[in-house]
Amino acid sequence: AAQPVSSAADCQRLQDWQAKQRQASPMIADASIDLVISNCVLNLVHDNEKMDMIREIHRVLKPGGRLAISDIVSDEIPPAHLKADPELWSGCISGAFQEHDFLAAFTEAGFVGVSIDKWDETPWQIVEGIEFRSLTLTAVKADDCPCLDKGHAAIYRGPFAQVEDDEGHVFLRGERMAICERTHDLLAGEPYQAHFITLAPAQPGPGKAWCAPSGSRRPAADTKGVHHQGEGCSSTGSCC
């Protein structure tokens, strides 16, 4: 009320003030949210601001926090003339992510366990041969605690010969792979739990800075005699 917007210069000053407020005192505090759900919003955000919004989601989520994002994606990148069409933009078409780029954007922002929960078989619309469909993505914000080697291991169940996670860890099917405590705790929860057997060390040590290269095996003696944490078992090792 004290500084009404009545010109383009006033509008620019308002936008500058808003940008400073977002940096100095954001409306949602860092690491304060358990779950973020969004339905058909990101495709309405300008292309230059999409990554900013995804990074904001990462900022406000607590470590271990989860998200479920449903949006319209395309099988090809929409050309410039479609992006310039205001009717297609407001209709959730021309602002859509390309389907692979949609997942890659959340990985780039620091999320792990990025997964396609739902991919509509039938396109919602087809424009100039480009298929636009609904896709639901889920992901987790990993804990940013330091990686300490205390002797933990994980066994990838299969069915693939090996897999690599979003942080570059390689897991060979049926092998006891060396992991830090942080990765152990991550794999013991969703969405990884059904795919891994996680093993605590037989004699936990104080922990040392992680230095084992990706794909290192853990000697069986390090986890011999411990109850595994996996499907059907509680975190204390007792099984149903």
Short mmCIF file of N, CA and C in Angstrom, two decimals, residues 109-186:
data_model
loop_
_atom_site.label_atom_id
_atom_site.label_comp_id
_atom_site.label_asym_id
_atom_site.label_seq_id
_atom_site.Cartn_x
_atom_site.Cartn_y
_atom_site.Cartn_z
N ALA A 109 19.03 -32.11 -9.21
CA ALA A 109 18.76 -31.30 -8.02
C ALA A 109 19.20 -31.99 -6.73
N GLY A 110 19.64 -33.25 -6.82
CA GLY A 110 20.16 -33.94 -5.64
C GLY A 110 19.27 -35.02 -5.07
N PHE A 111 18.14 -35.31 -5.72
CA PHE A 111 17.27 -36.38 -5.23
C PHE A 111 17.83 -37.74 -5.59
N VAL A 112 17.48 -38.75 -4.80
CA VAL A 112 17.88 -40.13 -5.07
C VAL A 112 16.61 -40.99 -5.13
N GLY A 113 16.79 -42.21 -5.62
CA GLY A 113 15.63 -43.10 -5.74
C GLY A 113 14.58 -42.57 -6.69
N VAL A 114 15.02 -41.79 -7.69
CA VAL A 114 14.07 -41.20 -8.63
C VAL A 114 13.45 -42.31 -9.48
N SER A 115 12.13 -42.43 -9.44
CA SER A 115 11.44 -43.57 -10.06
C SER A 115 10.17 -43.12 -10.77
N ILE A 116 9.82 -43.85 -11.82
CA ILE A 116 8.53 -43.67 -12.48
C ILE A 116 7.50 -44.55 -11.77
N ASP A 117 6.57 -43.92 -11.09
CA ASP A 117 5.52 -44.66 -10.38
C ASP A 117 4.37 -44.99 -11.32
N LYS A 118 4.07 -44.08 -12.25
CA LYS A 118 2.97 -44.29 -13.19
C LYS A 118 3.32 -43.63 -14.51
N TRP A 119 3.09 -44.33 -15.61
CA TRP A 119 3.33 -43.82 -16.96
C TRP A 119 2.12 -44.21 -17.79
N ASP A 120 1.29 -43.22 -18.13
CA ASP A 120 0.05 -43.53 -18.84
C ASP A 120 0.35 -44.12 -20.22
N GLU A 121 -0.24 -45.27 -20.48
CA GLU A 121 -0.03 -45.93 -21.77
C GLU A 121 -0.63 -45.12 -22.91
N THR A 122 -1.79 -44.52 -22.66
CA THR A 122 -2.48 -43.75 -23.69
C THR A 122 -2.12 -42.27 -23.57
N PRO A 123 -1.64 -41.63 -24.62
CA PRO A 123 -1.31 -40.21 -24.55
C PRO A 123 -2.54 -39.38 -24.19
N TRP A 124 -2.32 -38.33 -23.42
CA TRP A 124 -3.40 -37.41 -23.08
C TRP A 124 -3.77 -36.60 -24.30
N GLN A 125 -2.76 -36.14 -25.03
CA GLN A 125 -2.97 -35.44 -26.29
C GLN A 125 -1.79 -35.72 -27.22
N ILE A 126 -2.03 -35.60 -28.53
CA ILE A 126 -0.97 -35.69 -29.54
C ILE A 126 -1.03 -34.42 -30.37
N VAL A 127 0.08 -33.69 -30.37
CA VAL A 127 0.15 -32.43 -31.11
C VAL A 127 1.34 -32.50 -32.06
N GLU A 128 1.07 -32.39 -33.35
CA GLU A 128 2.09 -32.46 -34.39
C GLU A 128 2.96 -33.71 -34.22
N GLY A 129 2.32 -34.80 -33.90
CA GLY A 129 3.00 -36.07 -33.78
C GLY A 129 3.72 -36.29 -32.45
N ILE A 130 3.74 -35.29 -31.58
CA ILE A 130 4.38 -35.42 -30.27
C ILE A 130 3.35 -35.91 -29.27
N GLU A 131 3.67 -36.98 -28.55
CA GLU A 131 2.76 -37.56 -27.56
C GLU A 131 2.97 -36.90 -26.20
N PHE A 132 1.89 -36.41 -25.62
CA PHE A 132 1.90 -35.83 -24.28
C PHE A 132 1.08 -36.74 -23.37
N ARG A 133 1.69 -37.17 -22.28
CA ARG A 133 1.02 -38.11 -21.37
C ARG A 133 1.34 -37.76 -19.92
N SER A 134 0.55 -38.33 -19.02
CA SER A 134 0.76 -38.11 -17.60
C SER A 134 1.81 -39.08 -17.07
N LEU A 135 2.72 -38.56 -16.27
CA LEU A 135 3.75 -39.38 -15.62
C LEU A 135 3.82 -38.97 -14.16
N THR A 136 3.87 -39.95 -13.27
CA THR A 136 4.04 -39.68 -11.84
C THR A 136 5.42 -40.14 -11.41
N LEU A 137 6.16 -39.23 -10.82
CA LEU A 137 7.54 -39.46 -10.38
C LEU A 137 7.59 -39.45 -8.86
N THR A 138 8.38 -40.36 -8.29
CA THR A 138 8.63 -40.34 -6.84
C THR A 138 10.14 -40.27 -6.62
N ALA A 139 10.55 -39.70 -5.49
CA ALA A 139 11.97 -39.57 -5.18
C ALA A 139 12.13 -39.29 -3.69
N VAL A 140 13.38 -39.35 -3.23
CA VAL A 140 13.72 -39.17 -1.82
C VAL A 140 14.86 -38.16 -1.72
N LYS A 141 14.84 -37.36 -0.67
CA LYS A 141 15.99 -36.50 -0.36
C LYS A 141 16.90 -37.26 0.59
N ALA A 142 18.12 -37.51 0.16
CA ALA A 142 19.05 -38.27 0.98
C ALA A 142 19.56 -37.43 2.15
N ASP A 143 19.97 -38.13 3.21
CA ASP A 143 20.60 -37.46 4.35
C ASP A 143 21.95 -36.92 3.93
N ASP A 144 22.30 -35.74 4.38
CA ASP A 144 23.58 -35.15 4.00
C ASP A 144 24.66 -35.38 5.05
N CYS A 145 24.45 -36.38 5.92
CA CYS A 145 25.45 -36.69 6.93
C CYS A 145 26.69 -37.29 6.26
N PRO A 146 27.86 -37.24 6.90
CA PRO A 146 29.08 -37.75 6.27
C PRO A 146 29.03 -39.26 6.09
N CYS A 147 29.75 -39.76 5.08
CA CYS A 147 29.83 -41.20 4.82
C CYS A 147 30.91 -41.80 5.70
N LEU A 148 30.51 -42.68 6.64
CA LEU A 148 31.45 -43.34 7.54
C LEU A 148 31.41 -44.84 7.32
N ASP A 149 32.59 -45.42 7.18
CA ASP A 149 32.69 -46.86 6.99
C ASP A 149 32.76 -47.54 8.35
N LYS A 150 31.69 -48.28 8.68
CA LYS A 150 31.66 -49.04 9.93
C LYS A 150 31.55 -50.53 9.67
N GLY A 151 31.62 -50.93 8.39
CA GLY A 151 31.57 -52.35 8.06
C GLY A 151 30.26 -52.84 7.51
N HIS A 152 29.35 -51.94 7.10
CA HIS A 152 28.06 -52.34 6.56
C HIS A 152 28.21 -52.92 5.14
N ALA A 153 27.21 -53.71 4.76
CA ALA A 153 27.20 -54.31 3.43
C ALA A 153 25.77 -54.38 2.92
N ALA A 154 25.64 -54.54 1.60
CA ALA A 154 24.33 -54.71 0.97
C ALA A 154 24.45 -55.74 -0.14
N ILE A 155 23.43 -56.58 -0.26
CA ILE A 155 23.37 -57.58 -1.32
C ILE A 155 22.20 -57.22 -2.23
N TYR A 156 22.51 -56.99 -3.50
CA TYR A 156 21.45 -56.73 -4.48
C TYR A 156 20.80 -58.04 -4.87
N ARG A 157 19.47 -58.10 -4.77
CA ARG A 157 18.72 -59.34 -4.99
C ARG A 157 18.63 -59.73 -6.47
N GLY A 158 18.70 -58.81 -7.40
CA GLY A 158 18.44 -59.09 -8.81
C GLY A 158 17.13 -58.45 -9.22
N PRO A 159 16.67 -58.64 -10.45
CA PRO A 159 17.05 -59.68 -11.42
C PRO A 159 18.19 -59.31 -12.36
N PHE A 160 18.70 -58.08 -12.31
CA PHE A 160 19.75 -57.68 -13.24
C PHE A 160 21.11 -58.08 -12.70
N ALA A 161 22.09 -58.24 -13.59
CA ALA A 161 23.42 -58.66 -13.18
C ALA A 161 24.07 -57.64 -12.26
N GLN A 162 23.79 -56.37 -12.50
CA GLN A 162 24.28 -55.32 -11.62
C GLN A 162 23.45 -54.06 -11.83
N VAL A 163 23.46 -53.18 -10.83
CA VAL A 163 22.76 -51.91 -10.92
C VAL A 163 23.65 -50.82 -10.34
N GLU A 164 23.37 -49.57 -10.74
CA GLU A 164 24.08 -48.41 -10.21
C GLU A 164 23.05 -47.41 -9.69
N ASP A 165 23.26 -46.89 -8.48
CA ASP A 165 22.28 -45.96 -7.92
C ASP A 165 22.62 -44.53 -8.36
N ASP A 166 21.81 -43.57 -7.87
CA ASP A 166 21.97 -42.19 -8.29
C ASP A 166 23.25 -41.54 -7.77
N GLU A 167 23.90 -42.17 -6.81
CA GLU A 167 25.13 -41.62 -6.24
C GLU A 167 26.38 -42.35 -6.73
N GLY A 168 26.21 -43.23 -7.74
CA GLY A 168 27.35 -43.88 -8.35
C GLY A 168 27.80 -45.17 -7.72
N HIS A 169 27.04 -45.69 -6.73
CA HIS A 169 27.39 -46.98 -6.14
C HIS A 169 26.97 -48.11 -7.08
N VAL A 170 27.86 -49.06 -7.31
CA VAL A 170 27.58 -50.21 -8.16
C VAL A 170 27.35 -51.43 -7.27
N PHE A 171 26.26 -52.15 -7.55
CA PHE A 171 25.90 -53.34 -6.77
C PHE A 171 25.82 -54.53 -7.71
N LEU A 172 26.61 -55.55 -7.43
CA LEU A 172 26.62 -56.78 -8.21
C LEU A 172 25.63 -57.76 -7.59
N ARG A 173 24.84 -58.39 -8.40
CA ARG A 173 23.81 -59.32 -7.92
C ARG A 173 24.44 -60.42 -7.06
N GLY A 174 23.88 -60.60 -5.84
CA GLY A 174 24.30 -61.68 -4.97
C GLY A 174 25.61 -61.47 -4.23
N GLU A 175 26.25 -60.32 -4.42
CA GLU A 175 27.54 -60.05 -3.79
C GLU A 175 27.35 -59.15 -2.57
N ARG A 176 28.18 -59.37 -1.54
CA ARG A 176 28.19 -58.48 -0.38
C ARG A 176 29.03 -57.25 -0.74
N MET A 177 28.36 -56.16 -1.02
CA MET A 177 29.04 -54.95 -1.46
C MET A 177 29.28 -54.03 -0.26
N ALA A 178 30.48 -53.48 -0.18
CA ALA A 178 30.84 -52.58 0.90
C ALA A 178 30.11 -51.25 0.73
N ILE A 179 29.47 -50.79 1.81
CA ILE A 179 28.76 -49.51 1.79
C ILE A 179 29.00 -48.79 3.11
N CYS A 180 28.82 -47.48 3.12
CA CYS A 180 28.93 -46.72 4.35
C CYS A 180 27.62 -46.83 5.12
N GLU A 181 27.64 -46.35 6.35
CA GLU A 181 26.44 -46.43 7.20
C GLU A 181 25.29 -45.62 6.59
N ARG A 182 25.59 -44.48 6.02
CA ARG A 182 24.56 -43.63 5.42
C ARG A 182 23.83 -44.36 4.30
N THR A 183 24.60 -45.01 3.40
CA THR A 183 24.00 -45.75 2.29
C THR A 183 23.22 -46.95 2.81
N HIS A 184 23.73 -47.60 3.85
CA HIS A 184 23.00 -48.73 4.46
C HIS A 184 21.61 -48.29 4.91
N ASP A 185 21.55 -47.16 5.62
CA ASP A 185 20.25 -46.68 6.13
C ASP A 185 19.32 -46.29 4.98
N LEU A 186 19.90 -45.76 3.90
CA LEU A 186 19.08 -45.38 2.75
C LEU A 186 18.50 -46.61 2.06
#
